[in-house]
PDB file of C-alpha atoms (C1' of nucleotides) in Angstrom:
ATOM      1  CA  MET F   1      19.008   0.241  13.841  1.00 58.00           C
ATOM      2  CA  ILE F   2      18.646   2.842  10.935  1.00 56.00           C
ATOM      3  CA  PRO F   3      21.885   4.848  11.021  1.00 64.00           C
ATOM      4  CA  GLN F   4      22.412   8.569  10.507  1.00 66.00           C
ATOM      5  CA  GLY F   5      23.600  10.033   7.384  1.00 83.00           C
ATOM      6  CA  ALA F   6      23.172   8.065   4.165  1.00 91.00           C
ATOM      7  CA  TYR F   7      23.933   4.874   1.978  1.00 96.00           C
ATOM      8  CA  ARG F   8      25.056   5.336  -1.310  1.00 95.00           C
ATOM      9  CA  ASP F   9      26.278   3.351  -4.109  1.00 93.00           C
ATOM     10  CA  GLU F  10      26.425   3.633  -7.952  1.00 91.00           C
ATOM     11  CA  HIS F  11      22.721   3.568  -8.497  1.00 93.00           C
ATOM     12  CA  PHE F  12      21.018   3.762  -5.059  1.00 95.00           C
ATOM     13  CA  ILE F  13      20.891   6.385  -2.299  1.00 96.00           C
ATOM     14  CA  VAL F  14      19.275   6.521   0.930  1.00 97.00           C
ATOM     15  CA  ASP F  15      19.171   9.608   2.782  1.00 95.00           C
ATOM     16  CA  PHE F  16      18.063   8.598   6.220  1.00 94.00           C
ATOM     17  CA  GLU F  17      17.581  11.850   7.704  1.00 89.00           C
ATOM     18  CA  HIS F  18      15.086  13.177   5.268  1.00 87.00           C
ATOM     19  CA  GLN F  19      13.710   9.817   4.845  1.00 90.00           C
ATOM     20  CA  ARG F  20      14.250   9.595   1.059  1.00 92.00           C
ATOM     21  CA  ALA F  21      15.694   7.159  -1.397  1.00 95.00           C
ATOM     22  CA  TYR F  22      16.647   7.750  -4.968  1.00 95.00           C
ATOM     23  CA  LEU F  23      17.211   5.322  -7.597  1.00 94.00           C
ATOM     24  CA  ASP F  24      19.514   6.195 -10.555  1.00 92.00           C
ATOM     25  CA  ASN F  25      19.010  10.015  -9.147  1.00 90.00           C
ATOM     26  CA  LYS F  26      15.130   9.883  -9.140  1.00 91.00           C
ATOM     27  CA  ALA F  27      13.422  10.166  -6.092  1.00 91.00           C
ATOM     28  CA  MET F  28      11.549   6.806  -5.150  1.00 94.00           C
ATOM     29  CA  VAL F  29       8.001   7.084  -3.908  1.00 95.00           C
ATOM     30  CA  LEU F  30       7.945   4.866  -0.822  1.00 96.00           C
ATOM     31  CA  THR F  31       5.239   4.444   1.963  1.00 96.00           C
ATOM     32  CA  ARG F  32       6.400   4.752   5.484  1.00 95.00           C
ATOM     33  CA  LYS F  33       6.423   1.250   5.946  1.00 97.00           C
ATOM     34  CA  GLU F  34       8.431   0.653   2.818  1.00 98.00           C
ATOM     35  CA  PHE F  35      10.939   3.243   3.576  1.00 97.00           C
ATOM     36  CA  GLU F  36      11.455   1.928   6.977  1.00 97.00           C
ATOM     37  CA  LEU F  37      12.271  -1.603   5.631  1.00 98.00           C
ATOM     38  CA  LEU F  38      14.319  -0.607   2.914  1.00 98.00           C
ATOM     39  CA  ALA F  39      16.461   1.885   5.003  1.00 98.00           C
ATOM     40  CA  THR F  40      16.925  -1.012   7.705  1.00 98.00           C
ATOM     41  CA  LEU F  41      18.205  -3.145   5.043  1.00 98.00           C
ATOM     42  CA  ALA F  42      20.532  -0.679   3.350  1.00 97.00           C
ATOM     43  CA  GLY F  43      21.586   0.638   6.723  1.00 97.00           C
ATOM     44  CA  ASN F  44      23.101  -2.828   7.342  1.00 97.00           C
ATOM     45  CA  ALA F  45      24.114  -3.391   3.760  1.00 96.00           C
ATOM     46  CA  GLY F  46      26.173  -6.577   3.442  1.00 96.00           C
ATOM     47  CA  ASP F  47      24.823  -7.983   6.776  1.00 97.00           C
ATOM     48  CA  ILE F  48      22.040 -10.383   6.987  1.00 97.00           C
ATOM     49  CA  VAL F  49      19.026  -8.834   9.098  1.00 98.00           C
ATOM     50  CA  PRO F  50      17.250 -11.696  10.525  1.00 98.00           C
ATOM     51  CA  ARG F  51      13.230 -11.656  10.085  1.00 97.00           C
ATOM     52  CA  ASP F  52      12.894 -11.786  13.803  1.00 96.00           C
ATOM     53  CA  ILE F  53      14.700  -8.579  14.008  1.00 97.00           C
ATOM     54  CA  LEU F  54      12.828  -6.783  11.224  1.00 98.00           C
ATOM     55  CA  LEU F  55       9.434  -8.023  12.533  1.00 97.00           C
ATOM     56  CA  GLN F  56      10.428  -6.741  16.050  1.00 97.00           C
ATOM     57  CA  ASN F  57      12.040  -3.386  14.953  1.00 97.00           C
ATOM     58  CA  ILE F  58       9.564  -2.315  12.259  1.00 97.00           C
ATOM     59  CA  TRP F  59       6.281  -4.013  13.096  1.00 97.00           C
ATOM     60  CA  GLY F  60       6.928  -4.521  16.824  1.00 95.00           C
ATOM     61  CA  TYR F  61       5.765  -7.902  16.401  1.00 94.00           C
ATOM     62  CA  SER F  62       7.446 -10.802  18.732  1.00 93.00           C
ATOM     63  CA  PRO F  63       8.956 -13.696  16.815  1.00 88.00           C
ATOM     64  CA  GLU F  64       6.231 -16.013  17.372  1.00 87.00           C
ATOM     65  CA  ILE F  65       3.665 -13.966  15.514  1.00 91.00           C
ATOM     66  CA  ARG F  66       2.479 -15.323  12.023  1.00 91.00           C
ATOM     67  CA  THR F  67       2.085 -12.952   9.228  1.00 96.00           C
ATOM     68  CA  ARG F  68       3.097 -12.571   5.582  1.00 97.00           C
ATOM     69  CA  THR F  69       3.279  -8.640   5.643  1.00 98.00           C
ATOM     70  CA  MET F  70       6.994  -8.355   5.679  1.00 98.00           C
ATOM     71  CA  ASP F  71       7.290 -10.591   2.608  1.00 98.00           C
ATOM     72  CA  VAL F  72       4.538  -8.299   0.938  1.00 98.00           C
ATOM     73  CA  HIS F  73       6.701  -5.317   1.654  1.00 98.00           C
ATOM     74  CA  ILE F  74       9.784  -6.959   0.370  1.00 98.00           C
ATOM     75  CA  ARG F  75       8.091  -7.667  -2.911  1.00 97.00           C
ATOM     76  CA  ARG F  76       6.827  -4.081  -3.178  1.00 97.00           C
ATOM     77  CA  LEU F  77      10.548  -2.958  -2.639  1.00 97.00           C
ATOM     78  CA  ARG F  78      11.945  -5.314  -5.202  1.00 96.00           C
ATOM     79  CA  LYS F  79       9.357  -4.084  -7.613  1.00 96.00           C
ATOM     80  CA  LYS F  80      10.266  -0.454  -7.124  1.00 96.00           C
ATOM     81  CA  LEU F  81      13.900  -1.235  -7.287  1.00 95.00           C
ATOM     82  CA  ALA F  82      13.014  -2.263 -10.890  1.00 83.00           C
ATOM     83  CA  GLY F  83      15.851  -3.979 -12.751  1.00 73.00           C
ATOM     84  CA  TYR F  84      18.106  -3.887  -9.634  1.00 72.00           C
ATOM     85  CA  GLY F  85      15.551  -5.419  -7.266  1.00 56.00           C
ATOM     86  CA  GLU F  86      16.635  -8.868  -7.564  1.00 70.00           C
ATOM     87  CA  SER F  87      20.291  -8.122  -6.808  1.00 87.00           C
ATOM     88  CA  TYR F  88      19.837  -5.625  -4.213  1.00 95.00           C
ATOM     89  CA  ILE F  89      17.605  -7.392  -1.887  1.00 96.00           C
ATOM     90  CA  GLU F  90      18.617 -11.069  -1.315  1.00 96.00           C
ATOM     91  CA  THR F  91      16.580 -13.760   0.579  1.00 96.00           C
ATOM     92  CA  ILE F  92      18.704 -15.869   3.162  1.00 97.00           C
ATOM     93  CA  PHE F  93      16.400 -18.750   3.389  1.00 97.00           C
ATOM     94  CA  GLY F  94      15.296 -19.500   6.973  1.00 96.00           C
ATOM     95  CA  VAL F  95      17.091 -16.275   8.272  1.00 97.00           C
ATOM     96  CA  GLY F  96      16.151 -13.267   6.817  1.00 97.00           C
ATOM     97  CA  TYR F  97      17.364 -10.765   4.094  1.00 98.00           C
ATOM     98  CA  ARG F  98      20.627  -9.043   3.247  1.00 97.00           C
ATOM     99  CA  PHE F  99      20.858  -5.854   1.149  1.00 97.00           C
ATOM    100  CA  GLN F 100      23.667  -6.236  -1.284  1.00 95.00           C
ATOM    101  CA  PRO F 101      25.621  -2.931  -2.464  1.00 94.00           C
ATOM    102  CA  TYR F 102      25.414  -2.679  -6.088  1.00 87.00           C
ATOM    103  CA  ARG F 103      28.472  -4.109  -7.815  1.00 79.00           C
ATOM    104  CA  ALA F 104      29.618  -2.992 -11.101  1.00 67.00           C
ATOM    105  CA  PRO F 105      29.713  -5.676 -13.872  1.00 66.00           C
ATOM    106  CA  ARG F 106      33.418  -6.298 -14.025  1.00 54.00           C
ATOM    107  CA  GLN F 107      35.228  -5.817 -17.271  1.00 53.00           C
ATOM    108  CA  ILE F 108      36.485  -9.154 -18.084  1.00 49.00           C
ATOM    109  CA  SER F 109      40.068  -8.626 -19.339  1.00 49.00           C
ATOM    110  CA  SER F 110      40.685 -11.985 -20.813  1.00 46.00           C
ATOM    111  CA  PRO F 111      38.237 -13.926 -22.753  1.00 47.00           C
ATOM    112  CA  LEU F 112      39.784 -17.018 -22.084  1.00 42.00           C
ATOM    113  CA  TYR F 113      38.815 -16.125 -18.360  1.00 43.00           C
ATOM    114  CA  ALA F 114      35.249 -15.706 -19.232  1.00 44.00           C
ATOM    115  CA  LEU F 115      35.119 -19.049 -20.905  1.00 41.00           C
ATOM    116  CA  ALA F 116      36.728 -20.780 -18.136  1.00 42.00           C
ATOM    117  CA  SER F 117      34.033 -19.915 -15.805  1.00 42.00           C
ATOM    118  CA  VAL F 118      31.290 -21.072 -18.293  1.00 40.00           C
ATOM    119  CA  ALA F 119      33.104 -24.328 -18.941  1.00 34.00           C
TER     120      ALA F 119
ATOM    121  CA  MET M   1       8.957  29.550  10.805  1.00 56.00           C
ATOM    122  CA  ILE M   2       7.864  32.151   8.593  1.00 56.00           C
ATOM    123  CA  PRO M   3      10.889  33.969   7.150  1.00 63.00           C
ATOM    124  CA  GLN M   4      11.403  37.348   6.587  1.00 65.00           C
ATOM    125  CA  GLY M   5      11.167  38.778   2.936  1.00 79.00           C
ATOM    126  CA  ALA M   6       9.254  37.121   0.538  1.00 87.00           C
ATOM    127  CA  TYR M   7       8.919  33.915  -1.510  1.00 95.00           C
ATOM    128  CA  ARG M   8       8.323  34.387  -5.355  1.00 94.00           C
ATOM    129  CA  ASP M   9       7.989  32.297  -8.416  1.00 92.00           C
ATOM    130  CA  GLU M  10       6.396  32.845 -11.759  1.00 90.00           C
ATOM    131  CA  HIS M  11       2.909  32.898 -10.554  1.00 92.00           C
ATOM    132  CA  PHE M  12       2.938  33.391  -6.945  1.00 94.00           C
ATOM    133  CA  ILE M  13       4.160  35.765  -4.448  1.00 96.00           C
ATOM    134  CA  VAL M  14       4.261  36.034  -0.873  1.00 96.00           C
ATOM    135  CA  ASP M  15       5.175  39.222   0.869  1.00 96.00           C
ATOM    136  CA  PHE M  16       5.864  37.976   4.581  1.00 95.00           C
ATOM    137  CA  GLU M  17       6.326  41.113   6.087  1.00 92.00           C
ATOM    138  CA  HIS M  18       3.087  42.881   4.802  1.00 93.00           C
ATOM    139  CA  GLN M  19       1.237  39.509   5.091  1.00 95.00           C
ATOM    140  CA  ARG M  20       0.004  39.779   1.647  1.00 95.00           C
ATOM    141  CA  ALA M  21       0.169  37.023  -1.255  1.00 96.00           C
ATOM    142  CA  TYR M  22      -0.214  37.521  -4.971  1.00 95.00           C
ATOM    143  CA  LEU M  23      -1.478  35.209  -7.494  1.00 94.00           C
ATOM    144  CA  ASP M  24      -0.656  36.236 -11.079  1.00 91.00           C
ATOM    145  CA  ASN M  25      -0.080  39.643  -9.928  1.00 91.00           C
ATOM    146  CA  LYS M  26      -3.557  39.893  -8.219  1.00 92.00           C
ATOM    147  CA  ALA M  27      -3.711  40.202  -4.581  1.00 94.00           C
ATOM    148  CA  MET M  28      -5.287  37.066  -2.788  1.00 95.00           C
ATOM    149  CA  VAL M  29      -7.972  37.547  -0.291  1.00 96.00           C
ATOM    150  CA  LEU M  30      -6.923  35.496   2.695  1.00 97.00           C
ATOM    151  CA  THR M  31      -7.851  35.204   6.177  1.00 97.00           C
ATOM    152  CA  ARG M  32      -5.380  35.331   8.938  1.00 96.00           C
ATOM    153  CA  LYS M  33      -5.214  31.661   9.341  1.00 97.00           C
ATOM    154  CA  GLU M  34      -5.225  31.099   5.647  1.00 98.00           C
ATOM    155  CA  PHE M  35      -2.328  33.261   5.349  1.00 98.00           C
ATOM    156  CA  GLU M  36      -0.335  31.917   8.154  1.00 98.00           C
ATOM    157  CA  LEU M  37      -0.595  28.273   6.752  1.00 98.00           C
ATOM    158  CA  LEU M  38      -0.017  29.418   3.301  1.00 98.00           C
ATOM    159  CA  ALA M  39       2.966  31.550   4.434  1.00 98.00           C
ATOM    160  CA  THR M  40       4.351  28.720   6.474  1.00 98.00           C
ATOM    161  CA  LEU M  41       4.254  26.076   3.597  1.00 97.00           C
ATOM    162  CA  ALA M  42       5.587  28.736   1.001  1.00 97.00           C
ATOM    163  CA  GLY M  43       8.363  29.779   3.319  1.00 97.00           C
ATOM    164  CA  ASN M  44       9.510  26.122   3.586  1.00 95.00           C
ATOM    165  CA  ALA M  45       8.765  25.645  -0.027  1.00 94.00           C
ATOM    166  CA  GLY M  46      10.232  22.201  -1.433  1.00 91.00           C
ATOM    167  CA  ASP M  47      10.393  20.742   2.118  1.00 91.00           C
ATOM    168  CA  ILE M  48       7.684  18.658   3.556  1.00 93.00           C
ATOM    169  CA  VAL M  49       5.947  20.553   6.576  1.00 96.00           C
ATOM    170  CA  PRO M  50       4.663  17.839   9.029  1.00 96.00           C
ATOM    171  CA  ARG M  51       1.280  17.919  10.164  1.00 97.00           C
ATOM    172  CA  ASP M  52       2.375  17.994  13.813  1.00 96.00           C
ATOM    173  CA  ILE M  53       4.462  20.838  13.287  1.00 97.00           C
ATOM    174  CA  LEU M  54       1.755  22.956  11.337  1.00 97.00           C
ATOM    175  CA  LEU M  55      -0.921  22.234  14.348  1.00 97.00           C
ATOM    176  CA  GLN M  56       1.557  23.114  16.781  1.00 97.00           C
ATOM    177  CA  ASN M  57       2.791  26.491  15.166  1.00 97.00           C
ATOM    178  CA  ILE M  58      -0.375  27.701  13.775  1.00 97.00           C
ATOM    179  CA  TRP M  59      -3.098  26.329  16.009  1.00 97.00           C
ATOM    180  CA  GLY M  60      -1.069  25.732  19.227  1.00 96.00           C
ATOM    181  CA  TYR M  61      -2.394  22.062  19.287  1.00 94.00           C
ATOM    182  CA  SER M  62      -0.396  19.239  20.525  1.00 93.00           C
ATOM    183  CA  PRO M  63       0.154  16.028  18.239  1.00 89.00           C
ATOM    184  CA  GLU M  64      -2.610  14.065  19.896  1.00 88.00           C
ATOM    185  CA  ILE M  65      -5.666  16.536  19.288  1.00 91.00           C
ATOM    186  CA  ARG M  66      -7.837  15.152  16.580  1.00 92.00           C
ATOM    187  CA  THR M  67      -9.394  17.850  14.345  1.00 96.00           C
ATOM    188  CA  ARG M  68      -9.930  18.423  10.661  1.00 97.00           C
ATOM    189  CA  THR M  69      -9.630  22.136  10.893  1.00 97.00           C
ATOM    190  CA  MET M  70      -6.222  22.258   8.990  1.00 98.00           C
ATOM    191  CA  ASP M  71      -7.447  19.946   6.179  1.00 98.00           C
ATOM    192  CA  VAL M  72     -10.238  22.387   5.870  1.00 98.00           C
ATOM    193  CA  HIS M  73      -7.990  25.517   5.651  1.00 98.00           C
ATOM    194  CA  ILE M  74      -5.632  23.373   3.046  1.00 97.00           C
ATOM    195  CA  ARG M  75      -8.904  22.897   0.918  1.00 97.00           C
ATOM    196  CA  ARG M  76      -9.699  26.731   1.097  1.00 97.00           C
ATOM    197  CA  LEU M  77      -6.142  27.349  -0.063  1.00 97.00           C
ATOM    198  CA  ARG M  78      -6.166  25.049  -2.985  1.00 96.00           C
ATOM    199  CA  LYS M  79      -9.451  26.606  -4.076  1.00 95.00           C
ATOM    200  CA  LYS M  80      -7.942  30.136  -3.905  1.00 95.00           C
ATOM    201  CA  LEU M  81      -4.763  29.026  -5.549  1.00 93.00           C
ATOM    202  CA  ALA M  82      -7.156  28.048  -8.595  1.00 80.00           C
ATOM    203  CA  GLY M  83      -5.782  26.233 -11.271  1.00 73.00           C
ATOM    204  CA  TYR M  84      -2.292  25.884  -9.729  1.00 72.00           C
ATOM    205  CA  GLY M  85      -3.838  24.666  -6.644  1.00 57.00           C
ATOM    206  CA  GLU M  86      -3.378  20.920  -6.974  1.00 69.00           C
ATOM    207  CA  SER M  87       0.405  21.464  -8.096  1.00 87.00           C
ATOM    208  CA  TYR M  88       1.337  23.819  -5.520  1.00 95.00           C
ATOM    209  CA  ILE M  89       0.250  22.356  -2.433  1.00 96.00           C
ATOM    210  CA  GLU M  90       1.222  18.512  -2.171  1.00 94.00           C
ATOM    211  CA  THR M  91       0.032  16.054   0.313  1.00 95.00           C
ATOM    212  CA  ILE M  92       2.434  13.867   1.793  1.00 95.00           C
ATOM    213  CA  PHE M  93       0.652  10.964   2.875  1.00 95.00           C
ATOM    214  CA  GLY M  94       1.043  10.220   6.695  1.00 95.00           C
ATOM    215  CA  VAL M  95       3.422  13.058   7.109  1.00 94.00           C
ATOM    216  CA  GLY M  96       2.093  16.582   6.139  1.00 96.00           C
ATOM    217  CA  TYR M  97       1.958  19.081   3.306  1.00 97.00           C
ATOM    218  CA  ARG M  98       4.970  20.374   0.728  1.00 95.00           C
ATOM    219  CA  PHE M  99       4.605  23.702  -1.156  1.00 95.00           C
ATOM    220  CA  GLN M 100       6.205  23.112  -4.539  1.00 92.00           C
ATOM    221  CA  PRO M 101       7.382  26.086  -6.342  1.00 91.00           C
ATOM    222  CA  TYR M 102       5.963  26.544  -9.750  1.00 84.00           C
ATOM    223  CA  ARG M 103       7.589  24.170 -12.330  1.00 68.00           C
ATOM    224  CA  ALA M 104      10.269  23.307 -10.111  1.00 47.00           C
ATOM    225  CA  PRO M 105      12.631  20.746 -11.320  1.00 44.00           C
ATOM    226  CA  ARG M 106      10.747  17.691 -10.606  1.00 42.00           C
ATOM    227  CA  GLN M 107      11.352  16.788  -6.924  1.00 44.00           C
ATOM    228  CA  ILE M 108      14.871  17.296  -5.693  1.00 41.00           C
ATOM    229  CA  SER M 109      17.021  18.173  -8.653  1.00 38.00           C
ATOM    230  CA  SER M 110      20.141  16.689  -7.165  1.00 42.00           C
ATOM    231  CA  PRO M 111      20.064  14.226  -4.418  1.00 43.00           C
ATOM    232  CA  LEU M 112      23.683  14.610  -4.109  1.00 44.00           C
ATOM    233  CA  TYR M 113      23.375  17.919  -2.899  1.00 45.00           C
ATOM    234  CA  ALA M 114      21.004  17.190  -0.250  1.00 44.00           C
ATOM    235  CA  LEU M 115      23.459  14.483   0.827  1.00 44.00           C
ATOM    236  CA  ALA M 116      26.238  17.082   1.111  1.00 42.00           C
ATOM    237  CA  SER M 117      24.579  18.773   4.025  1.00 40.00           C
ATOM    238  CA  VAL M 118      24.364  15.370   5.566  1.00 39.00           C
ATOM    239  CA  ALA M 119      27.910  14.121   4.950  1.00 35.00           C
TER     240      ALA M 119
ATOM    241  C1'  DC J   1     -26.447  41.828  17.103  1.00 78.39           C
ATOM    242  C1'  DG J   2     -24.382  40.689  12.386  1.00 78.39           C
ATOM    243  C1'  DG J   3     -21.212  39.160   9.249  1.00 78.39           C
ATOM    244  C1'  DG J   4     -17.109  37.231   8.190  1.00 78.39           C
ATOM    245  C1'  DT J   5     -14.132  33.583   9.999  1.00 78.39           C
ATOM    246  C1'  DT J   6     -12.875  29.382  12.253  1.00 78.39           C
ATOM    247  C1'  DT J   7     -14.066  24.927  13.980  1.00 78.39           C
ATOM    248  C1'  DT J   8     -16.743  20.736  14.245  1.00 78.39           C
ATOM    249  C1'  DT J   9     -19.444  17.079  12.408  1.00 78.39           C
ATOM    250  C1'  DA J  10     -20.149  13.285   9.582  1.00 78.39           C
ATOM    251  C1'  DC J  11     -19.204  11.009   5.735  1.00 78.39           C
ATOM    252  C1'  DA J  12     -16.904   9.975   1.215  1.00 78.39           C
ATOM    253  C1'  DA J  13     -12.866   9.021  -1.123  1.00 78.39           C
ATOM    254  C1'  DG J  14      -8.202   7.473  -1.218  1.00 78.39           C
ATOM    255  C1'  DA J  15      -3.849   5.344   0.230  1.00 78.39           C
ATOM    256  C1'  DT J  16      -1.611   2.086   2.779  1.00 78.39           C
ATOM    257  C1'  DT J  17      -1.155  -2.148   5.321  1.00 78.39           C
ATOM    258  C1'  DT J  18      -2.320  -6.702   6.573  1.00 78.39           C
ATOM    259  C1'  DT J  19      -4.550 -10.792   5.803  1.00 78.39           C
ATOM    260  C1'  DT J  20      -5.819 -14.842   3.017  1.00 78.39           C
ATOM    261  C1'  DA J  21      -5.127 -18.431   0.152  1.00 78.39           C
ATOM    262  C1'  DC J  22      -2.314 -20.829  -2.393  1.00 78.39           C
ATOM    263  C1'  DA J  23       1.792 -21.438  -5.483  1.00 78.39           C
ATOM    264  C1'  DA J  24       6.674 -21.950  -5.675  1.00 78.39           C
ATOM    265  C1'  DC J  25      10.953 -23.066  -3.864  1.00 78.39           C
ATOM    266  C1'  DT J  26      14.507 -25.187  -0.243  1.00 78.39           C
ATOM    267  C1'  DT J  27      16.356 -28.238   2.634  1.00 78.39           C
ATOM    268  C1'  DG J  28      16.895 -32.584   4.954  1.00 78.39           C
ATOM    269  C1'  DC J  29      16.411 -37.414   4.933  1.00 78.39           C
ATOM    270  C1'  DG J  30      15.172 -42.168   3.652  1.00 78.39           C
TER     271       DG J  30
ATOM    272  C1'  DC C   1      16.846 -39.246  -6.338  1.00 78.39           C
ATOM    273  C1'  DG C   2      11.975 -38.252  -4.498  1.00 78.39           C
ATOM    274  C1'  DC C   3       9.291 -36.873  -1.207  1.00 78.39           C
ATOM    275  C1'  DA C   4       7.621 -34.291   2.916  1.00 78.39           C
ATOM    276  C1'  DA C   5       8.038 -30.507   5.958  1.00 78.39           C
ATOM    277  C1'  DG C   6       8.889 -25.979   6.412  1.00 78.39           C
ATOM    278  C1'  DT C   7       9.573 -21.330   4.326  1.00 78.39           C
ATOM    279  C1'  DT C   8       9.096 -17.778   1.115  1.00 78.39           C
ATOM    280  C1'  DG C   9       6.650 -15.580  -2.931  1.00 78.39           C
ATOM    281  C1'  DT C  10       2.416 -13.588  -4.883  1.00 78.39           C
ATOM    282  C1'  DA C  11      -2.136 -11.937  -6.257  1.00 78.39           C
ATOM    283  C1'  DA C  12      -6.255 -10.317  -4.776  1.00 78.39           C
ATOM    284  C1'  DA C  13      -9.289  -8.953  -1.247  1.00 78.39           C
ATOM    285  C1'  DA C  14     -10.188  -7.125   3.200  1.00 78.39           C
ATOM    286  C1'  DA C  15      -9.153  -4.207   6.824  1.00 78.39           C
ATOM    287  C1'  DT C  16      -7.219  -0.062   8.512  1.00 78.39           C
ATOM    288  C1'  DC C  17      -5.915   4.512   8.546  1.00 78.39           C
ATOM    289  C1'  DT C  18      -5.684   9.205   6.600  1.00 78.39           C
ATOM    290  C1'  DT C  19      -7.190  12.975   3.820  1.00 78.39           C
ATOM    291  C1'  DG C  20     -11.134  15.233   1.536  1.00 78.39           C
ATOM    292  C1'  DT C  21     -15.400  17.681   1.670  1.00 78.39           C
ATOM    293  C1'  DA C  22     -19.813  19.853   2.427  1.00 78.39           C
ATOM    294  C1'  DA C  23     -22.538  21.615   5.712  1.00 78.39           C
ATOM    295  C1'  DA C  24     -23.719  23.387   9.817  1.00 78.39           C
ATOM    296  C1'  DA C  25     -22.466  24.960  14.281  1.00 78.39           C
ATOM    297  C1'  DA C  26     -19.397  28.111  17.080  1.00 78.39           C
ATOM    298  C1'  DC C  27     -16.705  31.867  17.615  1.00 78.39           C
ATOM    299  C1'  DC C  28     -15.110  36.718  17.222  1.00 78.39           C
ATOM    300  C1'  DC C  29     -15.009  41.302  17.133  1.00 78.39           C
ATOM    301  C1'  DG C  30     -16.606  45.626  15.261  1.00 78.39           C
TER     302       DG C  30
END
DNA sequence: CGGGTTTTTACAAGATTTTTACAACTTGCG
DNA sequence: CGCAAGTTGTAAAAATCTTGTAAAAACCCG
């Protein structure tokens, strides 16, 4: 589930091997569960990871167990990913979560184009 | 595990070969176990050394043995490293300990370097 | 023996994780 | 639309787990 090597984008790095993550080149302080969760999501960046799977893989819970612990962990991660938090960890309602690689704000070449999307 | 040669920073020196350590140029008085522990940590300065590994390498204990003896030794070392004690030996909760060289650039200076070895 | 060293014991303190209780949000349907 | 059922978000408390510590006991080894 958690791949070898590393995940990396413009602001965020996960070094799976050394169990560390960096945000804008600063080491994040993460607990074990926080790291596992973040690493699992980032390791599957772009793909939805279902709640069932996360609960099974990280907590060893079977799907019928009712708990909010994962949501609490997600919240703490979003907090620690400050600023980018909302855009990195996306909620897929009724399914799970998806880690979205950072996308640089695109330079808009034509002001008309920008206006078009607002209108 | 304990390397040849010496560890050295601005205040602290470990001479692995002669099994001696110096704090601000004064020879420390260390028992054998204390030296082994300190040398192991300093010899891996900057890296986390897991409790399991320390227990195995220094005490020959397997991971499931429950004992506080290592914690007691850590405490004595911190005491003897007076003043610098807290900053030298860092606790990594749930994992182990890490010896941080004096005034080392906070954490890992370049995550990119760390990743190079992974890539 | 005897004195230093090491380990155990028994809690205290601290950190992490989970639960609880409820608020806020999404979605489907009449 | 408007609402009900189900899902996710959140703060705070509780539970659990890990580490720190003092003191005493056990262990060595001359």
